[in-house]
């Protein structure tokens, strides 16, 4: 969806609505920078691992009640609310102020749109530390110890309060650096050299693209990219599906592996979808593959009959005399 609103008075927002789940959070993603070090390239749209950088960030904050992207509207893998700073290109504080106007939660995650390795677990960690710390915000630091205020979780009322003060002091928020805001806040810092990695240059883009193709990351990255491409949000039991594919390939034939996993997905969809439906369909298919392999191993011959026990005083190796005059 698209939502626009005149910025109005800086620092003023709706605040937490009555009856709102205060344990939830909203997200504001700043995606309108000029990307000068990328030659003016549309940085949020640059693809890493087959997905736009913006979509990777949106996936990380997928648990937000509301996600606001401050930028010109564009196609995204997830539904968002769009906002623009006044004037467009007015800098991070003006953009943050514009985004906050569309939020209602007490806690807000503020992110840039160029974080290829940000994960939902990191967002959850920021929020947990924020709730436990009692400070105004929690932000990540990079490997050199520098603050990353656009990978952070804040108490929204404190942001609105300080934004209003800065606007009153300077006449407007446009052109002011983000440090003018963070200098006024009581912050907790968390070191995370991976999640804090941002893409400012083409070398950074190349580094990110190479890293996700490393053996330890490529499968998870591929699954995430496929889910985004297909528009599905499902926890995938990767190990279980790989085990099923292995059993089908070894017990039946190699081409059975991809066909079986496809049929499992189709069956799960027919059953209503969800992780439970996938697990049940995979269980049935795996059991079938094992039965199939067992039959193949036994061959076509029936099982051998059990030997007959000897009767009376006949020796085990004796042959009965069947001559007509025997007896």
mmCIF file of C-alpha atoms in Angstrom:
data_model
loop_
_atom_site.group_PDB
_atom_site.id
_atom_site.type_symbol
_atom_site.label_atom_id
_atom_site.label_comp_id
_atom_site.label_asym_id
_atom_site.label_seq_id
_atom_site.Cartn_x
_atom_site.Cartn_y
_atom_site.Cartn_z
ATOM 1 C CA UNK A 1 0.000 0.000 0.000
ATOM 2 C CA UNK A 2 1.042 3.620 -0.411
ATOM 3 C CA UNK A 3 0.500 6.314 2.165
ATOM 4 C CA UNK A 4 1.564 9.933 1.973
ATOM 5 C CA UNK A 5 1.133 12.584 4.574
ATOM 6 C CA UNK A 6 2.357 16.157 4.854
ATOM 7 C CA UNK A 7 5.246 16.122 7.331
ATOM 8 C CA UNK A 8 3.638 18.823 9.473
ATOM 9 C CA UNK A 9 5.303 19.815 12.718
ATOM 10 C CA UNK A 10 8.573 17.912 13.301
ATOM 11 C CA UNK A 11 8.536 15.390 16.105
ATOM 12 C CA UNK A 12 4.757 15.107 16.207
ATOM 13 C CA UNK A 13 3.238 11.672 15.665
ATOM 14 C CA UNK A 14 0.277 9.625 16.693
ATOM 15 C CA UNK A 15 2.131 7.713 19.406
ATOM 16 C CA UNK A 16 0.934 4.381 20.774
ATOM 17 C CA UNK A 17 -2.770 3.931 20.144
ATOM 18 C CA UNK A 18 -5.102 3.054 22.980
ATOM 19 C CA UNK A 19 -5.435 -0.709 23.233
ATOM 20 C CA UNK A 20 -2.321 -1.263 21.121
ATOM 21 C CA UNK A 21 -0.114 -4.264 21.861
ATOM 22 C CA UNK A 22 2.810 -2.426 23.416
ATOM 23 C CA UNK A 23 5.005 -5.515 23.131
ATOM 24 C CA UNK A 24 4.920 -5.213 19.342
ATOM 25 C CA UNK A 25 7.103 -2.949 17.263
ATOM 26 C CA UNK A 26 7.029 -0.920 14.084
ATOM 27 C CA UNK A 27 9.845 -0.527 11.575
ATOM 28 C CA UNK A 28 11.083 2.488 9.646
ATOM 29 C CA UNK A 29 13.419 1.817 6.719
ATOM 30 C CA UNK A 30 15.301 4.754 5.218
ATOM 31 C CA UNK A 31 15.778 4.027 1.503
ATOM 32 C CA UNK A 32 16.068 7.410 -0.148
ATOM 33 C CA UNK A 33 19.788 8.202 -0.054
ATOM 34 C CA UNK A 34 21.694 9.477 -3.083
ATOM 35 C CA UNK A 35 24.220 6.569 -3.129
ATOM 36 C CA UNK A 36 26.988 8.853 -4.391
ATOM 37 C CA UNK A 37 29.716 6.252 -3.823
ATOM 38 C CA UNK A 38 27.752 3.916 -6.103
ATOM 39 C CA UNK A 39 27.626 6.545 -8.808
ATOM 40 C CA UNK A 40 24.004 7.416 -8.062
ATOM 41 C CA UNK A 41 22.825 3.827 -8.626
ATOM 42 C CA UNK A 42 19.465 2.878 -7.119
ATOM 43 C CA UNK A 43 21.106 1.187 -4.126
ATOM 44 C CA UNK A 44 17.964 -0.308 -2.508
ATOM 45 C CA UNK A 45 17.300 -2.086 -5.794
ATOM 46 C CA UNK A 46 20.785 -3.576 -6.158
ATOM 47 C CA UNK A 47 20.507 -7.366 -5.945
ATOM 48 C CA UNK A 48 22.550 -9.511 -3.590
ATOM 49 C CA UNK A 49 21.810 -13.208 -3.699
ATOM 50 C CA UNK A 50 19.067 -12.620 -6.244
ATOM 51 C CA UNK A 51 17.145 -10.245 -3.961
ATOM 52 C CA UNK A 52 17.048 -6.472 -3.821
ATOM 53 C CA UNK A 53 18.838 -5.059 -0.781
ATOM 54 C CA UNK A 54 15.583 -3.415 0.313
ATOM 55 C CA UNK A 55 13.729 -6.750 0.195
ATOM 56 C CA UNK A 56 16.437 -8.376 2.306
ATOM 57 C CA UNK A 57 15.973 -5.702 4.982
ATOM 58 C CA UNK A 58 12.165 -5.998 4.811
ATOM 59 C CA UNK A 59 12.462 -9.737 5.422
ATOM 60 C CA UNK A 60 14.518 -9.083 8.564
ATOM 61 C CA UNK A 61 11.801 -6.861 10.045
ATOM 62 C CA UNK A 62 8.950 -9.049 8.831
ATOM 63 C CA UNK A 63 7.616 -9.323 12.387
ATOM 64 C CA UNK A 64 6.805 -5.604 12.597
ATOM 65 C CA UNK A 65 3.176 -4.628 12.983
ATOM 66 C CA UNK A 66 3.755 -1.865 10.457
ATOM 67 C CA UNK A 67 6.718 -1.214 8.173
ATOM 68 C CA UNK A 68 7.281 2.249 6.735
ATOM 69 C CA UNK A 69 9.745 2.797 3.905
ATOM 70 C CA UNK A 70 10.830 6.394 3.382
ATOM 71 C CA UNK A 71 11.492 6.602 -0.362
ATOM 72 C CA UNK A 72 9.705 6.817 -3.679
ATOM 73 C CA UNK A 73 7.380 3.798 -4.054
ATOM 74 C CA UNK A 74 8.644 0.718 -5.856
ATOM 75 C CA UNK A 75 7.663 -2.955 -6.075
ATOM 76 C CA UNK A 76 8.616 -4.862 -2.913
ATOM 77 C CA UNK A 77 8.348 -8.473 -1.795
ATOM 78 C CA UNK A 78 6.351 -7.441 1.299
ATOM 79 C CA UNK A 79 3.587 -4.872 1.787
ATOM 80 C CA UNK A 80 4.784 -1.579 3.250
ATOM 81 C CA UNK A 81 3.593 1.971 3.857
ATOM 82 C CA UNK A 82 5.458 4.596 1.837
ATOM 83 C CA UNK A 83 6.429 8.036 3.096
ATOM 84 C CA UNK A 84 8.623 10.906 1.869
ATOM 85 C CA UNK A 85 10.652 13.440 3.783
ATOM 86 C CA UNK A 86 10.150 17.163 3.195
ATOM 87 C CA UNK A 87 11.967 18.167 1.130
ATOM 88 C CA UNK A 88 12.848 14.912 -0.708
ATOM 89 C CA UNK A 89 16.538 14.251 -0.132
ATOM 90 C CA UNK A 90 16.432 16.283 3.082
ATOM 91 C CA UNK A 91 18.620 13.824 4.960
ATOM 92 C CA UNK A 92 18.204 11.077 7.570
ATOM 93 C CA UNK A 93 16.577 13.137 10.330
ATOM 94 C CA UNK A 94 13.903 14.509 8.013
ATOM 95 C CA UNK A 95 13.341 11.006 6.652
ATOM 96 C CA UNK A 96 13.125 9.479 10.124
ATOM 97 C CA UNK A 97 10.623 12.115 11.180
ATOM 98 C CA UNK A 98 8.477 11.387 8.115
ATOM 99 C CA UNK A 99 8.558 7.651 8.790
ATOM 100 C CA UNK A 100 7.711 7.949 12.473
ATOM 101 C CA UNK A 101 4.444 9.713 11.589
ATOM 102 C CA UNK A 102 3.093 6.411 10.289
ATOM 103 C CA UNK A 103 4.014 4.391 13.396
ATOM 104 C CA UNK A 104 2.086 3.769 16.598
ATOM 105 C CA UNK A 105 4.163 1.236 18.566
ATOM 106 C CA UNK A 106 6.196 2.255 21.587
ATOM 107 C CA UNK A 107 9.268 0.573 20.129
ATOM 108 C CA UNK A 108 10.505 1.231 16.614
ATOM 109 C CA UNK A 109 13.285 -0.441 14.658
ATOM 110 C CA UNK A 110 15.135 2.011 12.408
ATOM 111 C CA UNK A 111 17.075 0.518 9.513
ATOM 112 C CA UNK A 112 18.911 1.553 6.391
ATOM 113 C CA UNK A 113 18.081 -0.274 3.157
ATOM 114 C CA UNK A 114 21.591 -1.584 2.467
ATOM 115 C CA UNK A 115 22.100 -4.309 5.075
ATOM 116 C CA UNK A 116 22.583 -7.613 3.232
ATOM 117 C CA UNK A 117 23.244 -9.756 6.309
ATOM 118 C CA UNK A 118 20.600 -8.434 8.684
ATOM 119 C CA UNK A 119 18.364 -11.212 10.040
ATOM 120 C CA UNK A 120 15.169 -11.284 12.050
ATOM 121 C CA UNK A 121 17.117 -12.788 14.961
ATOM 122 C CA UNK A 122 19.230 -9.631 15.149
ATOM 123 C CA UNK A 123 16.127 -7.439 15.118
ATOM 124 C CA UNK A 124 14.703 -9.545 17.923
ATOM 125 C CA UNK A 125 17.917 -9.198 19.896
ATOM 126 C CA UNK A 126 17.880 -5.404 19.565
ATOM 127 C CA UNK A 127 14.289 -5.274 20.816
ATOM 128 C CA UNK A 128 14.964 -7.625 23.729
ATOM 129 C CA UNK A 129 17.948 -5.570 24.902
ATOM 130 C CA UNK A 130 15.907 -2.384 24.534
ATOM 131 C CA UNK A 131 13.093 -3.704 26.732
ATOM 132 C CA UNK A 132 15.508 -4.948 29.369
ATOM 133 C CA UNK A 133 17.954 -2.044 29.405
ATOM 134 C CA UNK A 134 15.698 0.909 30.142
ATOM 135 C CA UNK A 135 17.771 3.080 27.779
ATOM 136 C CA UNK A 136 16.431 5.192 24.921
ATOM 137 C CA UNK A 137 17.767 2.888 22.248
ATOM 138 C CA UNK A 138 20.015 -0.008 21.295
ATOM 139 C CA UNK A 139 22.247 0.144 18.227
ATOM 140 C CA UNK A 140 24.834 -2.081 16.585
ATOM 141 C CA UNK A 141 28.482 -1.189 16.238
ATOM 142 C CA UNK A 142 30.691 -2.219 13.323
ATOM 143 C CA UNK A 143 34.030 -4.107 13.570
ATOM 144 C CA UNK A 144 35.834 -0.803 14.246
ATOM 145 C CA UNK A 145 33.492 0.068 17.093
ATOM 146 C CA UNK A 146 31.637 2.795 15.177
ATOM 147 C CA UNK A 147 27.982 3.372 15.969
ATOM 148 C CA UNK A 148 25.454 2.256 13.365
ATOM 149 C CA UNK A 149 22.344 4.281 14.308
ATOM 150 C CA UNK A 150 20.447 2.912 11.292
ATOM 151 C CA UNK A 151 20.647 -0.630 12.628
ATOM 152 C CA UNK A 152 18.900 0.060 15.892
ATOM 153 C CA UNK A 153 15.792 -0.136 18.042
ATOM 154 C CA UNK A 154 14.490 2.941 19.851
ATOM 155 C CA UNK A 155 11.743 4.082 22.161
ATOM 156 C CA UNK A 156 9.547 6.036 19.757
ATOM 157 C CA UNK A 157 8.424 8.714 22.272
ATOM 158 C CA UNK A 158 12.052 9.668 22.924
ATOM 159 C CA UNK A 159 12.740 9.956 19.205
ATOM 160 C CA UNK A 160 9.746 12.233 18.706
ATOM 161 C CA UNK A 161 10.735 14.352 21.694
ATOM 162 C CA UNK A 162 14.308 14.908 20.511
ATOM 163 C CA UNK A 163 13.281 15.467 16.886
ATOM 164 C CA UNK A 164 10.917 18.229 18.014
ATOM 165 C CA UNK A 165 13.680 19.862 20.060
ATOM 166 C CA UNK A 166 16.126 19.740 17.158
ATOM 167 C CA UNK A 167 13.569 21.207 14.774
ATOM 168 C CA UNK A 168 12.825 24.029 17.206
ATOM 169 C CA UNK A 169 16.546 24.715 17.717
ATOM 170 C CA UNK A 170 17.552 24.640 14.045
ATOM 171 C CA UNK A 171 14.336 25.696 12.349
ATOM 172 C CA UNK A 172 14.099 22.443 10.356
ATOM 173 C CA UNK A 173 15.442 18.898 10.303
ATOM 174 C CA UNK A 174 16.551 18.903 6.679
ATOM 175 C CA UNK A 175 20.307 18.690 6.287
ATOM 176 C CA UNK A 176 21.047 17.787 9.913
ATOM 177 C CA UNK A 177 23.260 14.732 10.529
ATOM 178 C CA UNK A 178 21.897 11.763 12.412
ATOM 179 C CA UNK A 179 24.506 12.244 15.140
ATOM 180 C CA UNK A 180 22.653 15.369 16.288
ATOM 181 C CA UNK A 181 19.870 13.041 17.401
ATOM 182 C CA UNK A 182 21.876 10.143 18.821
ATOM 183 C CA UNK A 183 24.045 12.527 20.877
ATOM 184 C CA UNK A 184 20.934 13.404 22.888
ATOM 185 C CA UNK A 185 19.914 9.803 23.577
ATOM 186 C CA UNK A 186 20.986 7.322 26.226
ATOM 187 C CA UNK A 187 22.048 4.355 24.103
ATOM 188 C CA UNK A 188 23.131 0.754 24.598
ATOM 189 C CA UNK A 189 25.629 -0.630 22.096
ATOM 190 C CA UNK A 190 25.847 -4.182 20.784
ATOM 191 C CA UNK A 191 28.754 -5.368 18.638
ATOM 192 C CA UNK A 192 27.791 -7.321 15.527
ATOM 193 C CA UNK A 193 30.303 -7.098 12.665
ATOM 194 C CA UNK A 194 28.145 -9.177 10.303
ATOM 195 C CA UNK A 195 24.673 -7.683 10.723
ATOM 196 C CA UNK A 196 26.100 -4.157 10.783
ATOM 197 C CA UNK A 197 27.812 -4.618 7.397
ATOM 198 C CA UNK A 198 26.356 -2.101 4.933
ATOM 199 C CA UNK A 199 26.920 -1.650 1.219
ATOM 200 C CA UNK A 200 28.289 1.804 0.450
ATOM 201 C CA UNK A 201 30.575 0.909 -2.472
ATOM 202 C CA UNK A 202 30.728 -1.595 -5.319
ATOM 203 C CA UNK A 203 33.470 -3.388 -3.405
ATOM 204 C CA UNK A 204 31.009 -3.837 -0.537
ATOM 205 C CA UNK A 205 28.446 -5.241 -2.978
ATOM 206 C CA UNK A 206 31.037 -7.687 -4.356
ATOM 207 C CA UNK A 207 31.984 -8.779 -0.831
ATOM 208 C CA UNK A 208 28.352 -9.409 0.086
ATOM 209 C CA UNK A 209 27.672 -11.372 -3.089
ATOM 210 C CA UNK A 210 30.733 -13.548 -2.523
ATOM 211 C CA UNK A 211 29.926 -14.226 1.130
ATOM 212 C CA UNK A 212 26.405 -15.526 0.562
ATOM 213 C CA UNK A 213 27.771 -18.056 -1.921
ATOM 214 C CA UNK A 214 30.071 -19.573 0.660
ATOM 215 C CA UNK A 215 29.212 -23.185 1.449
ATOM 216 C CA UNK A 216 27.876 -22.460 4.915
ATOM 217 C CA UNK A 217 25.436 -19.808 3.696
ATOM 218 C CA UNK A 218 24.371 -20.619 0.174
ATOM 219 C CA UNK A 219 21.499 -23.016 0.922
ATOM 220 C CA UNK A 220 19.789 -20.730 3.438
ATOM 221 C CA UNK A 221 20.279 -17.784 1.106
ATOM 222 C CA UNK A 222 18.815 -19.686 -1.829
ATOM 223 C CA UNK A 223 15.755 -20.790 0.146
ATOM 224 C CA UNK A 224 15.145 -17.222 1.329
ATOM 225 C CA UNK A 225 15.445 -15.941 -2.231
ATOM 226 C CA UNK A 226 12.997 -18.543 -3.544
ATOM 227 C CA UNK A 227 10.467 -17.773 -0.803
ATOM 228 C CA UNK A 228 10.635 -14.077 -1.612
ATOM 229 C CA UNK A 229 10.328 -14.742 -5.327
ATOM 230 C CA UNK A 230 7.285 -16.982 -4.831
ATOM 231 C CA UNK A 231 5.707 -14.720 -2.239
ATOM 232 C CA UNK A 232 5.550 -17.326 0.526
ATOM 233 C CA UNK A 233 6.456 -17.000 4.182
ATOM 234 C CA UNK A 234 7.036 -20.470 5.548
ATOM 235 C CA UNK A 235 9.542 -21.969 7.976
ATOM 236 C CA UNK A 236 11.223 -24.709 5.948
ATOM 237 C CA UNK A 237 12.585 -27.855 7.619
ATOM 238 C CA UNK A 238 15.573 -27.943 5.320
ATOM 239 C CA UNK A 239 17.173 -31.001 6.902
ATOM 240 C CA UNK A 240 13.942 -32.992 6.747
ATOM 241 C CA UNK A 241 13.349 -32.193 3.079
ATOM 242 C CA UNK A 242 16.965 -32.976 2.178
ATOM 243 C CA UNK A 243 16.680 -36.317 3.977
ATOM 244 C CA UNK A 244 13.514 -37.050 2.008
ATOM 245 C CA UNK A 245 15.214 -36.145 -1.276
ATOM 246 C CA UNK A 246 18.145 -38.415 -0.383
ATOM 247 C CA UNK A 247 15.852 -41.349 0.444
ATOM 248 C CA UNK A 248 13.929 -40.903 -2.812
ATOM 249 C CA UNK A 249 17.118 -40.634 -4.858
ATOM 250 C CA UNK A 250 18.785 -43.679 -3.288
ATOM 251 C CA UNK A 251 15.732 -45.867 -2.790
ATOM 252 C CA UNK A 252 13.882 -45.134 -6.044
ATOM 253 C CA UNK A 253 15.872 -43.182 -8.651
ATOM 254 C CA UNK A 254 17.712 -39.871 -8.774
ATOM 255 C CA UNK A 255 14.954 -38.021 -10.672
ATOM 256 C CA UNK A 256 12.538 -39.033 -7.902
ATOM 257 C CA UNK A 257 14.179 -36.552 -5.490
ATOM 258 C CA UNK A 258 12.969 -33.247 -6.991
ATOM 259 C CA UNK A 259 9.648 -34.747 -8.085
ATOM 260 C CA UNK A 260 8.957 -36.086 -4.597
ATOM 261 C CA UNK A 261 9.716 -32.803 -2.857
ATOM 262 C CA UNK A 262 7.462 -31.002 -5.356
ATOM 263 C CA UNK A 263 4.625 -33.428 -4.619
ATOM 264 C CA UNK A 264 5.164 -32.963 -0.877
ATOM 265 C CA UNK A 265 4.793 -29.213 -1.312
ATOM 266 C CA UNK A 266 1.670 -29.650 -3.394
ATOM 267 C CA UNK A 267 0.147 -32.040 -0.856
ATOM 268 C CA UNK A 268 0.930 -29.617 1.968
ATOM 269 C CA UNK A 269 -0.790 -26.814 0.067
ATOM 270 C CA UNK A 270 -3.839 -29.021 -0.495
ATOM 271 C CA UNK A 271 -3.906 -29.695 3.244
ATOM 272 C CA UNK A 272 -3.989 -25.999 4.083
ATOM 273 C CA UNK A 273 -0.281 -25.223 4.090
ATOM 274 C CA UNK A 274 1.935 -24.422 7.057
ATOM 275 C CA UNK A 275 4.953 -26.170 8.599
ATOM 276 C CA UNK A 276 2.805 -28.948 10.100
ATOM 277 C CA UNK A 277 1.299 -29.851 6.736
ATOM 278 C CA UNK A 278 4.747 -29.949 5.125
ATOM 279 C CA UNK A 279 6.117 -32.130 7.932
ATOM 280 C CA UNK A 280 3.225 -34.605 7.683
ATOM 281 C CA UNK A 281 3.463 -34.894 3.904
ATOM 282 C CA UNK A 282 7.244 -35.325 4.127
ATOM 283 C CA UNK A 283 6.836 -38.036 6.787
ATOM 284 C CA UNK A 284 4.471 -40.040 4.595
ATOM 285 C CA UNK A 285 6.681 -39.721 1.521
ATOM 286 C CA UNK A 286 9.796 -40.709 3.491
ATOM 287 C CA UNK A 287 8.071 -43.813 4.840
ATOM 288 C CA UNK A 288 7.005 -44.743 1.315
ATOM 289 C CA UNK A 289 10.579 -44.324 0.025
ATOM 290 C CA UNK A 290 11.880 -46.643 2.758
ATOM 291 C CA UNK A 291 9.239 -49.300 1.954
ATOM 292 C CA UNK A 292 10.092 -48.991 -1.733
ATOM 293 C CA UNK A 293 13.789 -49.520 -1.074
ATOM 294 C CA UNK A 294 13.117 -52.512 1.185
ATOM 295 C CA UNK A 295 11.075 -54.198 -1.536
ATOM 296 C CA UNK A 296 13.817 -53.593 -4.094
ATOM 297 C CA UNK A 297 16.427 -55.080 -1.783
ATOM 298 C CA UNK A 298 14.416 -58.264 -1.225
ATOM 299 C CA UNK A 299 14.040 -59.000 -4.976
ATOM 300 C CA UNK A 300 11.104 -60.845 -6.559
ATOM 301 C CA UNK A 301 11.600 -64.234 -4.872
ATOM 302 C CA UNK A 302 9.325 -65.115 -1.956
ATOM 303 C CA UNK A 303 11.021 -65.714 1.359
ATOM 304 C CA UNK A 304 12.458 -69.204 1.825
ATOM 305 C CA UNK A 305 10.272 -71.678 3.708
ATOM 306 C CA UNK A 306 11.379 -72.642 7.190
ATOM 307 C CA UNK A 307 12.879 -76.174 7.456
ATOM 308 C CA UNK A 308 10.519 -78.924 8.791
ATOM 309 C CA UNK A 309 11.345 -80.396 12.140
ATOM 310 C CA UNK A 310 12.193 -84.179 12.084
ATOM 311 C CA UNK A 311 9.485 -86.612 13.234
ATOM 312 C CA UNK A 312 9.918 -89.643 15.474
ATOM 313 C CA UNK A 313 13.245 -91.538 15.316
ATOM 314 C CA UNK A 314 14.059 -90.475 11.792
ATOM 315 C CA UNK A 315 17.467 -89.021 11.540
ATOM 316 C CA UNK A 316 17.651 -85.430 10.285
ATOM 317 C CA UNK A 317 19.405 -86.540 7.096
ATOM 318 C CA UNK A 318 17.382 -89.716 6.497
ATOM 319 C CA UNK A 319 15.447 -90.198 3.232
ATOM 320 C CA UNK A 320 12.073 -91.981 3.512
ATOM 321 C CA UNK A 321 11.946 -95.363 1.689
ATOM 322 C CA UNK A 322 9.260 -95.110 -0.946
ATOM 323 C CA UNK A 323 9.778 -98.502 -2.630
ATOM 324 C CA UNK A 324 6.520 -100.491 -3.180
ATOM 325 C CA UNK A 325 7.805 -103.400 -1.035
ATOM 326 C CA UNK A 326 9.242 -101.220 1.633
ATOM 327 C CA UNK A 327 8.059 -101.868 5.128
#
